[in-house]
Amino acid sequence: MTVSTLVGALVVGLAVGGLGRLAVPGRKAVPVWLTLALGVAAALLGAIVTGLVDRRPDGTVLVSLLVQCGFAALAVILAVLAAGRPGAERSAPPDPGARRKEEV
């Protein structure tokens, strides 16, 4: 893996991480730094996968960039959507000892 591949993955990851936050409407539960870090990590993973699969000596840069963008976009969108889902810890269960309105 060359330095240009690492720099490209860094740029792609930051760009996709930033644009991914803008693409999903509403308030996000994921901090900005996390979406950027996920974008960079997924773009690096895409560069590694492309490097392992594409063994041609004239390896095209376009294929690597497309794979990096796809990995980064998928990671950011999944993280933003998963964090926005209401979980069990956000909604408190009803108090079993509390009386209901009908009982009063």
XYZ file of N, CA and C in Angstrom:
312
model
N 0.856 -1.160 0.000
C 0.000 0.000 0.000
C 0.909 1.232 0.000
N 0.626 2.135 -0.912
C 1.471 3.311 -1.054
C 0.940 4.473 -0.228
N 1.760 5.490 -0.123
C 1.363 6.690 0.622
C 0.193 7.373 -0.061
N 0.191 7.376 -1.394
C -0.917 8.010 -2.109
C -2.235 7.287 -1.855
N -2.184 5.974 -1.686
C -3.392 5.217 -1.361
C -3.904 5.595 0.022
N -3.001 5.737 0.979
C -3.405 6.129 2.340
C -3.981 7.542 2.367
N -3.331 8.453 1.656
C -3.834 9.833 1.614
C -5.183 9.878 0.908
N -5.322 9.117 -0.164
C -6.600 9.049 -0.870
C -7.706 8.501 0.008
N -7.402 7.461 0.768
C -8.390 6.886 1.679
C -8.768 7.875 2.774
N -7.801 8.638 3.252
C -8.075 9.652 4.268
C -9.003 10.728 3.720
N -8.719 11.207 2.525
C -9.542 12.255 1.911
C -10.943 11.734 1.610
N -11.021 10.538 1.027
C -12.324 9.947 0.713
C -13.123 9.718 1.991
N -12.487 9.196 3.027
C -13.189 8.928 4.284
C -13.717 10.189 4.942
N -12.916 11.246 4.950
C -13.379 12.509 5.530
C -14.520 13.109 4.714
N -14.400 13.048 3.396
C -15.451 13.608 2.542
C -16.755 12.837 2.686
N -16.669 11.528 2.636
C -17.887 10.720 2.751
C -18.463 10.807 4.153
N -17.619 10.852 5.166
C -18.105 10.996 6.539
C -18.838 12.316 6.745
N -18.303 13.381 6.187
C -18.969 14.682 6.297
C -20.251 14.749 5.497
N -20.226 14.230 4.283
C -21.431 14.249 3.449
C -22.490 13.274 3.955
N -22.056 12.210 4.591
C -23.008 11.241 5.132
C -23.876 11.835 6.224
N -23.313 12.720 7.011
C -24.112 13.395 8.039
C -25.140 14.306 7.411
N -24.789 14.927 6.312
C -25.724 15.827 5.653
C -26.825 15.067 4.917
N -26.538 13.848 4.491
C -27.499 13.084 3.708
C -28.652 12.551 4.554
N -28.395 12.262 5.808
C -29.440 11.724 6.681
C -30.135 12.888 7.378
N -31.439 13.054 7.149
C -32.138 14.207 7.726
C -32.370 14.058 9.231
N -32.621 15.181 9.871
C -32.945 15.182 11.294
C -31.722 15.278 12.179
N -31.987 15.259 13.466
C -30.909 15.344 14.451
C -30.202 14.003 14.565
N -28.881 14.045 14.623
C -28.089 12.824 14.688
C -27.632 12.553 16.111
N -27.654 11.284 16.491
C -27.194 10.892 17.813
C -25.703 10.581 17.809
N -25.092 10.553 16.627
C -23.675 10.219 16.487
C -22.878 11.519 16.393
N -21.798 11.664 17.145
C -20.986 12.883 17.047
C -20.250 12.970 15.701
N -19.880 14.189 15.331
C -19.225 14.425 14.049
C -17.921 13.643 13.951
N -17.132 13.651 15.010
C -15.834 12.982 14.954
C -15.985 11.491 14.690
N -17.074 10.894 15.184
C -17.273 9.462 14.986
C -17.622 9.142 13.537
N -18.457 9.968 12.911
C -18.779 9.715 11.508
C -17.542 9.902 10.622
N -16.720 10.888 10.945
C -15.498 11.087 10.170
C -14.529 9.927 10.374
N -14.387 9.476 11.616
C -13.488 8.348 11.896
C -13.979 7.066 11.229
N -15.288 6.835 11.255
C -15.834 5.649 10.583
C -15.622 5.725 9.079
N -15.785 6.912 8.518
C -15.546 7.082 7.089
C -14.110 6.775 6.714
N -13.168 7.279 7.500
C -11.753 7.033 7.220
C -11.412 5.553 7.402
N -11.888 4.941 8.473
C -11.588 3.530 8.724
C -12.178 2.640 7.628
N -13.392 2.924 7.215
C -14.014 2.113 6.166
C -13.337 2.338 4.821
N -12.904 3.565 4.540
C -12.183 3.826 3.290
C -10.840 3.095 3.286
N -10.168 3.067 4.425
C -8.921 2.292 4.516
C -9.182 0.801 4.313
N -10.260 0.305 4.863
C -10.632 -1.089 4.649
C -10.914 -1.344 3.177
N -11.590 -0.409 2.525
C -11.835 -0.541 1.088
C -10.549 -0.554 0.291
N -9.561 0.264 0.683
C -8.267 0.280 0.002
C -7.534 -1.044 0.199
N -7.629 -1.607 1.393
C -6.980 -2.889 1.666
C -7.629 -3.997 0.851
N -8.954 -4.022 0.819
C -9.663 -5.049 0.051
C -9.326 -4.929 -1.430
N -9.317 -3.711 -1.949
C -8.974 -3.510 -3.356
C -7.543 -3.958 -3.635
N -6.630 -3.650 -2.728
C -5.241 -4.065 -2.907
C -5.067 -5.572 -2.891
N -5.875 -6.263 -2.092
C -5.789 -7.719 -2.035
C -6.415 -8.382 -3.257
N -7.478 -7.793 -3.776
C -8.201 -8.401 -4.889
C -7.590 -8.023 -6.238
N -7.244 -6.768 -6.420
C -6.753 -6.266 -7.708
C -5.238 -6.360 -7.752
N -4.722 -7.350 -8.452
C -3.275 -7.575 -8.514
C -2.674 -7.181 -9.861
N -3.370 -6.385 -10.655
C -2.818 -5.958 -11.940
C -1.727 -4.921 -11.703
N -0.656 -4.954 -12.474
C 0.425 -3.974 -12.273
C -0.002 -2.550 -12.623
N -0.973 -2.405 -13.517
C -1.430 -1.068 -13.892
C -2.688 -0.673 -13.118
N -2.925 -1.277 -11.978
C -4.135 -1.103 -11.179
C -4.763 0.275 -11.288
N -6.027 0.306 -11.689
C -6.702 1.581 -11.887
C -7.077 2.201 -10.557
N -6.960 3.496 -10.509
C -7.272 4.240 -9.291
C -8.780 4.376 -9.125
N -9.503 4.420 -10.231
C -10.940 4.622 -10.173
C -11.644 3.496 -9.418
N -11.240 2.263 -9.653
C -11.857 1.126 -8.958
C -11.606 1.234 -7.456
N -10.394 1.581 -7.084
C -10.063 1.723 -5.667
C -10.882 2.833 -5.015
N -11.025 3.958 -5.700
C -11.808 5.064 -5.149
C -13.282 4.709 -5.006
N -13.822 3.995 -5.987
C -15.225 3.595 -5.898
C -15.462 2.622 -4.747
N -14.555 1.687 -4.558
C -14.692 0.729 -3.452
C -14.557 1.455 -2.114
N -13.606 2.379 -2.013
C -13.433 3.153 -0.783
C -14.681 3.971 -0.478
N -15.235 4.625 -1.484
C -16.454 5.420 -1.285
C -17.619 4.539 -0.853
N -17.743 3.375 -1.466
C -18.829 2.470 -1.099
C -18.714 1.974 0.330
N -17.523 1.562 0.734
C -17.312 1.100 2.104
C -17.584 2.223 3.104
N -17.056 3.402 2.824
C -17.216 4.530 3.749
C -18.673 4.947 3.853
N -19.362 5.025 2.729
C -20.772 5.433 2.749
C -21.616 4.427 3.521
N -21.373 3.159 3.292
C -22.132 2.134 4.001
C -21.893 2.202 5.511
N -20.650 2.378 5.923
C -20.332 2.447 7.354
C -20.974 3.661 8.013
N -20.894 4.810 7.364
C -21.446 6.034 7.958
C -22.965 5.960 8.024
N -23.603 5.518 6.973
C -25.070 5.447 6.972
C -25.562 4.442 8.005
N -24.917 3.292 8.084
C -25.329 2.308 9.097
C -25.145 2.836 10.518
N -24.053 3.555 10.758
C -23.811 4.084 12.101
C -24.825 5.159 12.469
N -25.124 6.055 11.542
C -26.075 7.129 11.829
C -27.476 6.561 12.028
N -27.869 5.611 11.197
C -29.201 5.026 11.341
C -29.311 4.160 12.595
N -28.274 3.418 12.918
C -28.317 2.558 14.107
C -28.325 3.385 15.385
N -27.604 4.476 15.412
C -27.566 5.311 16.614
C -28.851 6.104 16.789
N -29.557 6.344 15.712
C -30.797 7.109 15.799
C -31.987 6.290 16.227
N -31.843 4.972 16.242
C -32.930 4.091 16.637
C -33.159 4.150 18.131
N -34.413 4.264 18.569
C -34.655 4.246 20.017
C -34.417 2.846 20.572
N -33.574 2.765 21.568
C -33.252 1.483 22.170
C -33.974 1.303 23.487
N -33.722 0.196 24.124
C -34.371 -0.101 25.400
C -33.895 0.849 26.493
N -32.653 1.350 26.368
C -32.146 2.218 27.410
C -32.727 3.629 27.325
N -33.291 3.990 26.200
C -33.838 5.342 26.049
C -35.271 5.442 26.538
N -36.044 4.392 26.350
C -37.431 4.447 26.802
C -37.545 3.642 28.096
N -37.926 4.318 29.139
C -38.011 3.668 30.445
C -39.264 2.796 30.499
N -39.154 1.611 31.046
C -40.337 0.761 31.170
C -41.288 1.346 32.205
N -42.572 1.054 32.072
C -43.533 1.587 33.047
C -43.277 1.008 34.437
N -43.532 1.818 35.437
C -43.342 1.404 36.823
C -44.465 0.447 37.215
N -44.130 -0.793 37.579
C -45.186 -1.756 37.903
C -45.960 -1.375 39.165
N -45.368 -0.593 40.032
C -46.050 -0.209 41.264
C -46.938 1.015 41.103
N -46.834 1.697 39.975
C -47.632 2.901 39.759
C -49.072 2.522 39.418
N -49.984 3.363 39.868
C -51.393 3.112 39.590
C -51.761 3.740 38.263
N -52.614 3.071 37.542
C -53.064 3.582 36.256
C -54.194 4.569 36.471
N -54.556 5.313 35.437
C -55.607 6.322 35.527
C -56.952 5.688 35.853
N -57.190 4.482 35.302
C -58.485 3.827 35.510
C -58.697 3.469 36.979
N -57.598 3.232 37.726
C -57.716 2.807 39.119
C -58.028 3.961 40.041
N -57.759 5.171 39.634
C -57.910 6.332 40.516
C -59.309 6.761 40.640
